[in-house]
Coordinates of C-alpha atoms (C1' of nucleotides) in Angstrom, one line a residue:
Chain A
X286 CA 15.3 44.5 -11.7
X287 CA 18.3 42.3 -13.2
X288 CA 20.6 43.9 -15.3
X289 CA 24.3 43.2 -16.3
X290 CA 26.8 44.7 -18.6
X291 CA 30.2 42.9 -19.1
X292 CA 33.1 43.8 -21.3
X293 CA 35.7 40.9 -21.5
X294 CA 37.8 38.2 -23.7
X295 CA 36.5 34.6 -24.2
X296 CA 38.5 32.1 -22.2
X297 CA 37.9 29.6 -25.1
X298 CA 36.0 29.0 -28.2
X299 CA 32.1 29.3 -27.5
X300 CA 30.3 25.8 -26.8
X301 CA 27.1 25.5 -28.8
X302 CA 24.4 22.6 -28.4
X303 CA 20.8 22.8 -29.4
X304 CA 17.3 22.2 -27.6
X305 CA 15.9 18.7 -28.5
X306 CA 12.5 20.0 -29.4
X307 CA 12.7 23.1 -31.3
X308 CA 16.5 23.0 -32.1
X309 CA 17.4 26.2 -30.9
X310 CA 21.0 26.9 -30.2
X311 CA 22.3 27.7 -26.9
X312 CA 25.9 29.2 -26.8
X313 CA 27.9 29.3 -23.8
X314 CA 31.4 31.0 -23.0
X315 CA 33.1 32.4 -20.0
X316 CA 34.6 35.9 -20.6
X317 CA 37.8 37.2 -18.5
X318 CA 37.6 40.6 -17.1
X319 CA 40.4 42.4 -15.0
X320 CA 39.5 43.9 -12.1
X321 CA 40.7 47.7 -11.8
X322 CA 44.4 46.9 -10.0
X323 CA 44.7 48.3 -6.5
X324 CA 48.1 50.0 -6.1
X325 CA 50.5 47.5 -5.0
X326 CA 48.1 44.4 -5.6
X327 CA 48.5 41.9 -8.2
X328 CA 46.2 41.4 -11.1
X329 CA 42.7 39.8 -10.5
X330 CA 40.2 38.3 -13.0
X331 CA 36.8 37.4 -12.8
X332 CA 35.4 34.8 -15.1
X333 CA 31.7 35.0 -15.6
X334 CA 29.7 32.4 -17.4
X335 CA 27.5 33.5 -20.4
X336 CA 24.6 31.6 -22.2
X337 CA 23.1 33.1 -25.4
X338 CA 19.9 31.4 -27.2
X339 CA 18.7 31.6 -30.4
X340 CA 20.2 33.7 -33.6
X341 CA 22.6 35.2 -31.5
X342 CA 23.8 32.1 -30.3
X343 CA 24.3 30.8 -33.8
X344 CA 26.3 34.0 -34.8
X345 CA 28.8 33.3 -31.5
X346 CA 29.3 30.0 -32.9
X347 CA 30.3 31.4 -36.5
X348 CA 32.0 34.5 -35.4
X349 CA 33.4 34.0 -31.7
X350 CA 36.5 32.4 -30.7
X351 CA 38.9 32.4 -27.8
X352 CA 40.4 35.5 -27.0
X353 CA 37.8 38.2 -28.6
X354 CA 36.4 40.9 -27.0
X355 CA 32.6 41.0 -26.7
X356 CA 30.4 43.2 -24.6
X357 CA 27.5 41.4 -23.3
X358 CA 23.8 42.9 -21.9
X359 CA 22.0 40.4 -20.0
X360 CA 20.8 39.3 -16.5
X361 CA 22.1 37.0 -13.6
X362 CA 20.2 33.7 -13.3
X363 CA 20.8 31.4 -10.9
X364 CA 20.0 27.4 -10.4
X365 CA 20.9 24.2 -9.2
X366 CA 21.2 20.7 -10.1
X367 CA 22.1 17.4 -8.2
X368 CA 25.6 16.1 -9.3
X369 CA 26.9 12.5 -10.0
X370 CA 27.8 12.1 -6.2
X371 CA 24.0 13.3 -5.3
X372 CA 25.4 16.7 -4.1
X373 CA 23.4 19.8 -5.0
X374 CA 25.5 22.1 -6.7
X375 CA 24.3 26.0 -7.2
X376 CA 25.0 27.8 -10.4
X377 CA 25.3 31.6 -11.4
X378 CA 25.6 32.6 -14.8
X379 CA 24.7 35.7 -17.0
X380 CA 21.9 35.1 -19.4
X381 CA 22.4 37.4 -22.5
X382 CA 20.0 39.7 -24.3
X383 CA 22.7 40.8 -26.4
X384 CA 26.4 40.2 -27.4
X385 CA 28.4 42.6 -29.0
X386 CA 31.7 41.6 -31.0
X387 CA 34.4 44.3 -30.5
X388 CA 37.0 42.8 -32.3
X389 CA 37.2 41.0 -35.3
X390 CA 40.6 39.3 -34.7
X391 CA 43.0 38.7 -37.6
X392 CA 41.5 38.1 -41.4
X393 CA 42.2 34.2 -40.4
X394 CA 40.0 33.9 -37.6
X395 CA 36.9 36.4 -38.8
X396 CA 36.4 33.5 -41.4
X397 CA 33.3 31.2 -40.7
X398 CA 33.9 28.1 -38.7
X399 CA 34.7 25.0 -41.1
X400 CA 31.1 23.4 -41.6
X401 CA 30.3 20.9 -38.8
X402 CA 30.4 17.6 -40.1
X403 CA 27.2 16.3 -41.3
X404 CA 24.4 15.9 -38.7
X405 CA 26.8 17.2 -36.1
X406 CA 25.1 20.5 -34.6
X407 CA 21.7 20.5 -35.0
X408 CA 20.9 17.0 -33.4
X409 CA 20.3 15.9 -30.2
X410 CA 22.7 17.1 -27.9
X411 CA 24.2 13.3 -26.4
X412 CA 27.7 14.3 -25.7
X413 CA 26.8 14.8 -21.7
X414 CA 26.3 17.9 -19.9
X415 CA 29.2 20.2 -19.4
X416 CA 30.5 20.4 -15.9
X417 CA 28.6 22.4 -13.5
X418 CA 25.7 22.8 -15.7
X419 CA 22.3 21.3 -16.3
X420 CA 20.5 20.3 -20.0
X421 CA 18.7 23.0 -21.5
X422 CA 15.4 22.3 -23.0
X423 CA 12.9 24.2 -24.9
X424 CA 11.2 25.3 -21.8
X425 CA 14.1 27.1 -20.7
X426 CA 14.6 29.5 -23.5
X427 CA 13.7 33.1 -22.2
X428 CA 11.8 34.0 -25.5
Chain B
X229 CA 33.5 46.6 -17.6
X230 CA 31.8 44.6 -14.9
X231 CA 28.5 46.3 -14.0
X232 CA 25.3 45.0 -12.2
X233 CA 22.1 46.2 -11.1
X234 CA 19.8 44.2 -8.9
X235 CA 16.5 45.1 -7.5
X236 CA 15.2 42.4 -5.0
X237 CA 14.0 41.1 -1.7
X238 CA 16.7 39.6 0.9
X239 CA 16.0 36.2 1.2
X240 CA 16.9 36.2 5.1
X241 CA 18.6 38.7 7.3
X242 CA 21.9 39.5 6.3
X243 CA 25.1 37.7 7.7
X244 CA 28.1 40.0 8.8
X245 CA 31.5 39.1 9.8
X246 CA 34.9 41.0 10.2
X247 CA 38.1 40.5 9.0
X248 CA 40.6 39.8 11.2
X249 CA 43.1 42.4 10.6
X250 CA 41.5 45.8 10.4
X251 CA 37.6 44.5 11.5
X252 CA 36.3 45.5 8.7
X253 CA 32.4 44.2 8.3
X254 CA 31.6 42.2 5.4
X255 CA 28.2 41.6 5.2
X256 CA 26.4 38.8 2.9
X257 CA 22.7 38.1 1.9
X258 CA 20.9 37.0 -1.2
X259 CA 18.0 38.4 -2.9
X260 CA 15.2 37.4 -4.7
X261 CA 14.4 38.5 -8.2
X262 CA 11.3 37.6 -10.1
X263 CA 11.7 36.9 -13.6
X264 CA 9.2 38.3 -16.1
X265 CA 6.7 35.9 -16.5
X266 CA 6.5 34.0 -20.1
X267 CA 2.7 33.8 -21.0
X268 CA 1.4 30.6 -19.6
X269 CA 4.7 30.0 -17.7
X270 CA 5.0 29.6 -14.0
X271 CA 6.9 31.9 -11.9
X272 CA 10.6 31.5 -11.6
X273 CA 12.8 33.6 -9.4
X274 CA 16.8 34.1 -9.5
X275 CA 18.8 34.3 -6.0
X276 CA 22.0 35.9 -6.7
X277 CA 24.1 36.3 -3.6
X278 CA 25.6 39.8 -3.1
X279 CA 28.3 40.9 -0.6
X280 CA 29.0 44.3 1.0
X281 CA 32.1 45.8 2.7
X282 CA 32.8 48.5 5.3
X283 CA 30.4 51.0 6.3
X284 CA 27.6 49.8 4.1
X285 CA 28.1 46.5 5.3
X286 CA 27.3 47.9 8.8
X287 CA 24.2 49.7 7.6
X288 CA 23.0 46.6 6.1
X289 CA 23.6 45.0 9.5
X290 CA 21.6 47.9 11.0
X291 CA 18.6 48.4 8.7
X292 CA 18.4 45.4 6.2
X293 CA 16.2 42.3 7.5
X294 CA 14.7 39.3 5.6
X295 CA 12.2 40.5 3.1
X296 CA 13.1 44.1 2.7
X297 CA 13.6 45.7 -1.0
X298 CA 16.9 46.8 -1.9
X299 CA 18.7 48.1 -4.6
X300 CA 22.1 47.1 -5.6
X301 CA 25.3 48.2 -7.8
X302 CA 28.0 46.4 -8.3
X303 CA 30.0 44.0 -10.3
X304 CA 30.4 39.9 -10.6
X305 CA 33.0 38.3 -8.9
X306 CA 34.1 34.9 -9.4
X307 CA 36.2 32.5 -7.3
X308 CA 36.9 28.9 -6.2
X309 CA 37.5 27.1 -3.1
X310 CA 38.1 23.3 -1.9
X311 CA 35.5 22.1 0.1
X312 CA 35.4 19.5 3.1
X313 CA 35.6 16.7 0.5
X314 CA 38.4 18.2 -1.3
X315 CA 36.2 19.0 -4.4
X316 CA 36.7 22.8 -6.0
X317 CA 33.8 24.6 -5.9
X318 CA 33.2 27.8 -7.9
X319 CA 31.5 30.7 -6.7
X320 CA 29.8 33.6 -8.3
X321 CA 28.6 36.7 -6.3
X322 CA 27.9 40.2 -6.6
X323 CA 30.4 42.8 -5.1
X324 CA 27.9 45.7 -4.0
X325 CA 29.5 49.4 -4.6
X326 CA 26.2 50.6 -3.1
X327 CA 23.3 49.0 -1.5
X328 CA 20.0 51.2 -1.5
X329 CA 17.2 50.5 0.9
X330 CA 14.1 50.8 -1.0
X331 CA 11.8 50.1 1.7
X332 CA 11.8 50.8 5.5
X333 CA 9.6 48.1 6.5
X334 CA 6.8 48.4 9.3
X335 CA 7.7 50.6 12.1
X336 CA 8.9 48.0 14.3
X337 CA 11.1 46.6 11.7
X338 CA 13.0 49.8 11.1
X339 CA 14.3 50.1 14.7
X340 CA 18.0 48.9 14.8
X341 CA 19.0 45.5 15.8
X342 CA 19.4 44.5 19.2
X343 CA 22.8 45.1 20.7
X344 CA 24.9 42.3 19.5
X345 CA 26.0 40.2 22.9
X346 CA 29.1 41.5 24.4
X347 CA 32.5 40.8 22.3
X348 CA 30.2 39.1 19.3
X349 CA 30.6 40.9 16.4
X350 CA 33.6 42.8 16.0
X351 CA 35.7 39.4 16.8
X352 CA 37.9 37.3 14.9
X353 CA 35.2 35.4 12.7
X354 CA 35.6 31.5 14.2
X355 CA 32.2 30.6 13.4
X356 CA 33.2 28.8 10.3
X357 CA 32.5 29.8 6.9
X358 CA 29.2 29.8 5.4
X359 CA 28.3 27.0 2.9
X360 CA 29.8 28.0 -0.6
X361 CA 32.1 30.6 0.5
X362 CA 35.7 31.5 1.4
X363 CA 36.9 33.3 4.5
X364 CA 37.3 36.9 3.7
X365 CA 40.3 38.5 4.7
X366 CA 41.9 41.9 4.6
X367 CA 43.2 41.5 1.2
X368 CA 39.9 40.8 -0.3
X369 CA 38.7 44.2 0.3
X370 CA 38.2 46.2 -2.8
X371 CA 39.2 49.3 -1.4
Chain C
X152 CA 20.7 54.4 -8.2
X153 CA 21.6 56.0 -11.6
X154 CA 23.5 53.7 -13.6
X155 CA 24.7 54.0 -17.4
X156 CA 26.7 51.9 -19.6
X157 CA 27.8 52.8 -23.3
X158 CA 29.8 51.5 -26.1
X159 CA 30.2 53.6 -28.8
X160 CA 32.9 55.6 -31.0
X161 CA 34.1 59.3 -30.6
X162 CA 32.3 61.6 -32.9
X163 CA 35.1 64.0 -32.4
X164 CA 38.4 64.6 -30.5
X165 CA 38.0 65.0 -26.6
X166 CA 37.8 68.6 -25.4
X167 CA 39.7 69.4 -22.3
X168 CA 39.5 72.5 -19.9
X169 CA 40.9 72.8 -16.5
X170 CA 39.2 73.9 -13.4
X171 CA 40.3 77.3 -12.3
X172 CA 41.1 76.6 -8.8
X173 CA 42.8 73.1 -8.2
X174 CA 43.4 72.8 -12.2
X175 CA 41.7 69.4 -12.4
X176 CA 41.4 68.1 -16.0
X177 CA 37.7 67.8 -17.4
X178 CA 37.1 66.2 -20.7
X179 CA 34.0 66.0 -22.9
X180 CA 33.2 64.2 -25.9
X181 CA 30.1 62.5 -27.3
X182 CA 29.8 59.0 -28.7
X183 CA 27.9 57.5 -31.4
X184 CA 26.1 54.6 -30.8
X185 CA 23.8 52.6 -33.4
X186 CA 20.5 51.7 -32.4
X187 CA 19.7 48.0 -33.4
X188 CA 18.1 47.8 -36.7
X189 CA 14.6 47.3 -36.9
X190 CA 14.1 45.0 -40.0
X191 CA 13.3 47.0 -42.9
X192 CA 14.2 50.7 -40.9
X193 CA 17.2 52.7 -41.7
X194 CA 20.1 53.2 -39.6
X195 CA 19.2 55.5 -36.4
X196 CA 22.4 56.6 -34.2
X197 CA 22.4 58.3 -30.6
X198 CA 24.7 60.8 -29.5
X199 CA 25.0 61.0 -25.8
X200 CA 27.3 63.4 -24.2
X201 CA 30.1 62.4 -21.5
X202 CA 31.9 64.4 -19.3
X203 CA 34.9 62.6 -17.3
X204 CA 37.1 64.4 -14.6
X205 CA 40.6 64.3 -13.2
X206 CA 43.2 61.6 -14.1
X207 CA 40.6 59.7 -16.7
X208 CA 40.3 63.2 -18.4
X209 CA 44.2 63.4 -19.1
X210 CA 44.1 59.7 -20.6
X211 CA 41.1 60.7 -22.4
X212 CA 43.0 63.7 -23.8
X213 CA 46.1 61.5 -24.2
X214 CA 44.9 58.5 -26.0
X215 CA 41.3 59.3 -27.2
X216 CA 40.8 60.5 -30.9
X217 CA 37.6 60.7 -33.2
X218 CA 36.3 57.3 -34.2
X219 CA 38.0 55.6 -31.3
X220 CA 35.7 52.7 -29.8
X221 CA 35.1 53.1 -25.6
X222 CA 33.1 51.6 -22.7
X223 CA 31.7 54.3 -20.6
X224 CA 30.2 53.5 -17.0
X225 CA 28.5 56.1 -15.1
X226 CA 25.6 58.2 -14.4
X227 CA 23.0 60.6 -16.2
X228 CA 23.6 64.2 -14.8
X229 CA 20.9 67.0 -15.7
X230 CA 21.5 70.5 -15.5
X231 CA 20.4 74.2 -16.9
X232 CA 21.9 77.3 -17.9
X233 CA 20.8 80.6 -19.5
X234 CA 22.2 81.4 -22.7
X235 CA 23.2 84.4 -24.2
X236 CA 19.4 85.1 -25.4
X237 CA 18.3 84.7 -21.5
X238 CA 16.8 81.3 -22.6
X239 CA 16.9 78.4 -20.3
X240 CA 18.7 75.7 -21.7
X241 CA 18.3 72.0 -20.1
X242 CA 21.0 69.4 -20.5
X243 CA 21.3 66.0 -19.8
X244 CA 25.0 64.2 -19.9
X245 CA 26.8 61.1 -18.9
X246 CA 29.3 61.7 -16.0
X247 CA 31.7 58.5 -16.4
X248 CA 33.1 57.2 -13.6
X249 CA 35.3 54.9 -15.9
X250 CA 36.4 54.9 -19.4
X251 CA 37.9 51.9 -21.1
X252 CA 39.6 52.1 -24.4
X253 CA 38.5 49.2 -26.4
X254 CA 40.7 49.8 -29.5
X255 CA 44.1 51.4 -29.9
X256 CA 43.7 52.5 -33.6
X257 CA 46.5 52.3 -35.8
X258 CA 50.2 52.5 -34.6
X259 CA 50.4 56.5 -35.4
X260 CA 47.3 57.2 -33.5
X261 CA 48.3 55.3 -31.0
X262 CA 51.1 57.8 -30.1
X263 CA 50.5 60.7 -27.3
X264 CA 49.2 64.0 -28.9
X265 CA 51.8 66.5 -29.6
X266 CA 52.7 68.1 -26.5
X267 CA 50.7 71.3 -26.2
X268 CA 52.2 74.6 -27.0
X269 CA 53.8 76.2 -23.7
X270 CA 51.3 77.6 -20.9
X271 CA 48.2 76.1 -22.9
X272 CA 46.7 73.4 -21.1
X273 CA 47.0 73.9 -17.2
X274 CA 45.7 77.6 -17.6
X275 CA 42.8 79.1 -16.7
X276 CA 40.1 78.6 -19.3
X277 CA 39.3 81.2 -21.1
X278 CA 38.5 80.1 -24.5
X279 CA 34.9 80.3 -23.7
X280 CA 32.0 77.9 -22.9
X281 CA 31.3 75.4 -25.3
X282 CA 27.9 75.2 -27.0
X283 CA 25.2 73.9 -24.5
X284 CA 27.2 73.7 -21.7
X285 CA 28.1 75.6 -18.2
X286 CA 31.7 76.4 -17.3
X287 CA 32.7 73.9 -14.5
X288 CA 34.4 74.7 -11.3
X289 CA 36.0 72.8 -8.8
X290 CA 32.8 72.6 -6.6
X291 CA 31.5 70.5 -9.7
X292 CA 34.0 67.6 -9.3
X293 CA 32.2 64.8 -8.2
X294 CA 35.2 63.5 -6.1
Chain D
X96 CA 25.5 49.0 -25.8
X97 CA 23.3 51.7 -24.7
X98 CA 22.0 50.2 -21.0
X99 CA 20.6 52.7 -18.2
X100 CA 19.3 51.7 -15.1
X101 CA 17.3 54.2 -12.6
X102 CA 15.4 54.3 -9.7
X103 CA 13.7 57.4 -8.6
X104 CA 10.6 59.5 -8.0
X105 CA 7.9 61.0 -10.4
X106 CA 8.4 64.8 -10.4
X107 CA 5.0 65.0 -11.5
X108 CA 2.2 62.7 -13.1
X109 CA 3.0 60.7 -16.1
X110 CA 1.9 62.4 -19.5
X111 CA 0.5 60.3 -22.0
X112 CA -0.4 60.6 -25.7
X113 CA -1.2 58.2 -28.3
X114 CA 0.5 58.0 -31.6
X115 CA -1.9 58.8 -34.6
X116 CA -1.4 55.8 -36.8
X117 CA -1.9 53.1 -34.5
X118 CA -2.6 54.6 -31.5
X119 CA 0.1 53.4 -29.5
X120 CA 0.3 55.0 -26.0
X121 CA 3.5 56.8 -25.3
X122 CA 4.2 57.9 -21.7
X123 CA 6.7 60.6 -20.4
X124 CA 7.8 61.5 -17.0
X125 CA 10.9 62.7 -15.3
X126 CA 12.4 61.2 -12.0
X127 CA 14.1 62.8 -9.3
X128 CA 17.5 60.9 -8.3
X129 CA 19.5 62.5 -5.1
X130 CA 23.2 62.3 -5.9
X131 CA 25.4 60.6 -3.0
X132 CA 25.8 63.5 -0.8
X133 CA 29.4 64.7 -0.6
X134 CA 30.3 65.4 2.8
X135 CA 30.1 68.8 3.4
X136 CA 28.3 69.4 0.3
X137 CA 24.2 70.5 -0.4
X138 CA 21.9 67.8 -1.6
X139 CA 21.7 67.7 -5.5
X140 CA 19.5 66.1 -7.9
X141 CA 19.2 64.6 -11.2
X142 CA 16.0 65.0 -13.4
X143 CA 16.2 62.7 -16.5
X144 CA 13.3 62.1 -18.7
X145 CA 11.9 59.0 -19.4
X146 CA 9.5 57.6 -22.3
X147 CA 7.7 54.5 -22.6
X148 CA 5.8 53.0 -25.2
X149 CA 2.6 50.8 -25.5
X150 CA 1.3 48.5 -22.7
X151 CA 3.8 49.5 -20.1
X152 CA 3.0 53.3 -21.0
X153 CA -0.8 52.2 -20.4
X154 CA 0.0 51.0 -17.0
X155 CA 2.4 53.8 -16.1
X156 CA -0.9 56.0 -16.8
X157 CA -3.2 54.0 -14.5
X158 CA -0.6 53.3 -11.8
X159 CA 2.1 55.9 -11.8
X160 CA 1.5 59.2 -10.0
X161 CA 3.9 62.0 -8.6
X162 CA 6.2 60.8 -6.0
X163 CA 5.7 57.3 -6.5
X164 CA 8.9 55.2 -6.6
X165 CA 10.2 53.4 -9.9
X166 CA 13.1 51.4 -11.5
X167 CA 13.3 52.2 -15.0
X168 CA 15.7 50.0 -17.6
X169 CA 16.4 51.3 -20.9
X170 CA 18.7 53.3 -23.0
X171 CA 19.7 56.8 -23.8
X172 CA 18.2 58.3 -26.9
X173 CA 19.4 61.7 -28.3
X174 CA 17.4 63.8 -30.6
X175 CA 16.5 67.4 -32.1
X176 CA 14.0 69.3 -33.3
X177 CA 13.6 73.1 -34.3
X178 CA 11.4 75.3 -31.6
X179 CA 9.3 78.2 -32.6
X180 CA 11.9 80.4 -32.9
X181 CA 13.8 78.2 -35.5
X182 CA 16.5 77.5 -33.0
X183 CA 17.6 73.6 -33.0
X184 CA 17.3 72.0 -29.8
X185 CA 18.9 69.2 -28.6
X186 CA 17.1 66.6 -26.7
X187 CA 18.3 63.6 -24.2
X188 CA 16.2 61.3 -22.8
X189 CA 15.8 57.5 -21.4
X190 CA 13.6 55.1 -23.5
X191 CA 12.6 52.5 -21.1
X192 CA 12.2 48.9 -21.9
X193 CA 10.8 47.8 -18.7
X194 CA 9.5 50.1 -15.7
X195 CA 8.6 48.9 -12.0
X196 CA 6.6 49.9 -9.4
X197 CA 8.6 50.2 -6.3
X198 CA 6.0 51.5 -3.7
X199 CA 2.2 51.5 -4.7
X200 CA 1.7 54.9 -2.3
X201 CA -1.3 54.8 0.0
X202 CA -4.7 52.8 -0.7
X203 CA -6.3 55.8 -2.3
X204 CA -3.5 56.6 -4.7
X205 CA -3.3 53.0 -6.0
X206 CA -6.8 52.9 -7.3
X207 CA -6.9 53.4 -11.0
X208 CA -7.3 56.6 -12.6
X209 CA -10.8 58.2 -13.1
X210 CA -12.0 57.1 -16.5
X211 CA -10.8 59.6 -19.0
X212 CA -13.9 61.8 -20.5
X213 CA -15.1 60.5 -23.6
X214 CA -12.9 60.6 -26.9
X215 CA -9.9 62.3 -24.8
X216 CA -7.1 59.9 -24.6
X217 CA -7.3 57.5 -27.6
X218 CA -7.5 60.7 -30.2
X219 CA -4.9 62.4 -32.1
X220 CA -3.0 64.4 -30.1
X221 CA -3.6 67.8 -31.0
X222 CA -2.7 69.3 -27.8
X223 CA 0.4 70.8 -29.1
X224 CA 3.9 69.3 -28.1
X225 CA 5.2 69.5 -24.7
X226 CA 8.1 71.7 -24.0
X227 CA 11.6 70.2 -25.4
X228 CA 10.3 67.5 -27.2
X229 CA 8.9 66.6 -30.5
X230 CA 5.8 65.0 -31.9
X231 CA 6.2 60.9 -31.7
X232 CA 4.7 59.0 -34.8
X233 CA 4.5 55.5 -35.2
X234 CA 7.8 55.2 -36.9
X235 CA 9.3 56.3 -33.8
X236 CA 8.2 53.5 -31.6
X237 CA 11.1 51.1 -30.9
X238 CA 9.5 47.7 -31.3
Chain E
dT37 C1' 38.4 24.8 -17.0
dT38 C1' 40.5 30.4 -17.7
dT39 C1' 41.7 36.2 -21.8
dT40 C1' 45.3 40.5 -24.0
Chain F
dT37 C1' 28.0 69.7 -33.9
dT38 C1' 27.8 63.5 -35.3
dT39 C1' 31.3 57.5 -35.3
dT40 C1' 33.0 52.5 -38.3

DNA sequence: TTTT
DNA sequence: TTTT
């Protein structure tokens, strides 16, 4: 059993890549969740990272933007990789089974993203790997 | 909303420290959770870190050992700290509201831990901070 | 372990009563949650009942209305009672630890409810018991 | 979002039927979950009903018995039906996506069930519908 | 690297 | 007794 439910706001636009073999979409974002305030305490916020795959990742790319409110159901996934300095970095992220869009922003923002420039998105990801994460290949897709 | 439920087995004995001011117990352990096997795939396991505070942490110290099965209900907490090399390390762990002991091991193992050597546990934690975590002080206790 | 998370819309205004002894508020509502649509299937919806106690119940009374979107974290509670015909009726409801207001409706709706007519709410509840539920007394409050 | 996690013990052996068209297995049981004891209060227990479909239902039939400990991940489903007296009965149950067996009982109990008598289980269910539930047909299977 |  |  490994079950997570989050409701929070995107800290930035989702970042989408594609697996090299099947070109499956992989979207990543992190979500801001304020902790319940302790009386007399200052605001504190958690920023868990979320990964989504496939059709849902494509919907995240199209409809989600920084600041939008989402509900996420998934599981905690841990991993590790070796960084440029040869140090082992441990990662913990939420792999989403389901992402729900809980608000739809202003009219402007709801419109689809500008069509990506030719040959941009469904191509081998050679932009480098984001800080703190490994490349994702087809064998990492959980379905 | 930030809700986590895990069922898994301790990867090692819980590690317990005490806050310097109120001497509240803080227990840490990580838990192994096998992912549902994909047909034709090999076994994969996640190892989320768990933190527990107060009375529950004391019970974890007394009754939990490596290999025991637990249910954990809590929330994801993120943080960061600067390591010895001056690099920023980001952390993600599960802060437990509730830890349930789902098996009690063999008769032998169920017995309490040998009493800690004098002045050992309820003392200022100066053993250093475990790899990948910050010191915990009273203001970090969530209740 | 008994953990529930729901996101859905109120099917009607919350119904609030008060325990006879300590006059603690008890709010009830049910929430509509659409099931993920099966391709070729028609829409289906679940309507779980939710109960909230104390301060949170008062906030529900003030700010929640039919149609508003909420996140609920809580547990499943079962019970039974004997109805007017002498038949045993079994109940299952969600006792909320936490209710989050995920939208705030139009400006008009966000305003507080009209002040209840004098001596209305914080009084012994003698309006009778709603269909399908038992009276709630102080010993039923979970904290 | 509609997410439930339970850990509890079966109150009786699971009850298994099969849909008339595709003969898919449908297992039902209820699970006892003690509430956290309030100091000075007496023990209280919830008994949510659980339904499982397909392969998992077959595993429940084979391996689960009264008293066994399970973890359940699923969602709350509500429904209604008309009983023999013409009264509308409202139902709330947990539809499981995943049932984990958290203990395996004594050696004896772990063995498979005696093979059902010829033509017993994979047949049209005409034993009547259990108290408080509707018949389940193929269109009710959630996958 | 953080959201309303 | 059902919500957008």
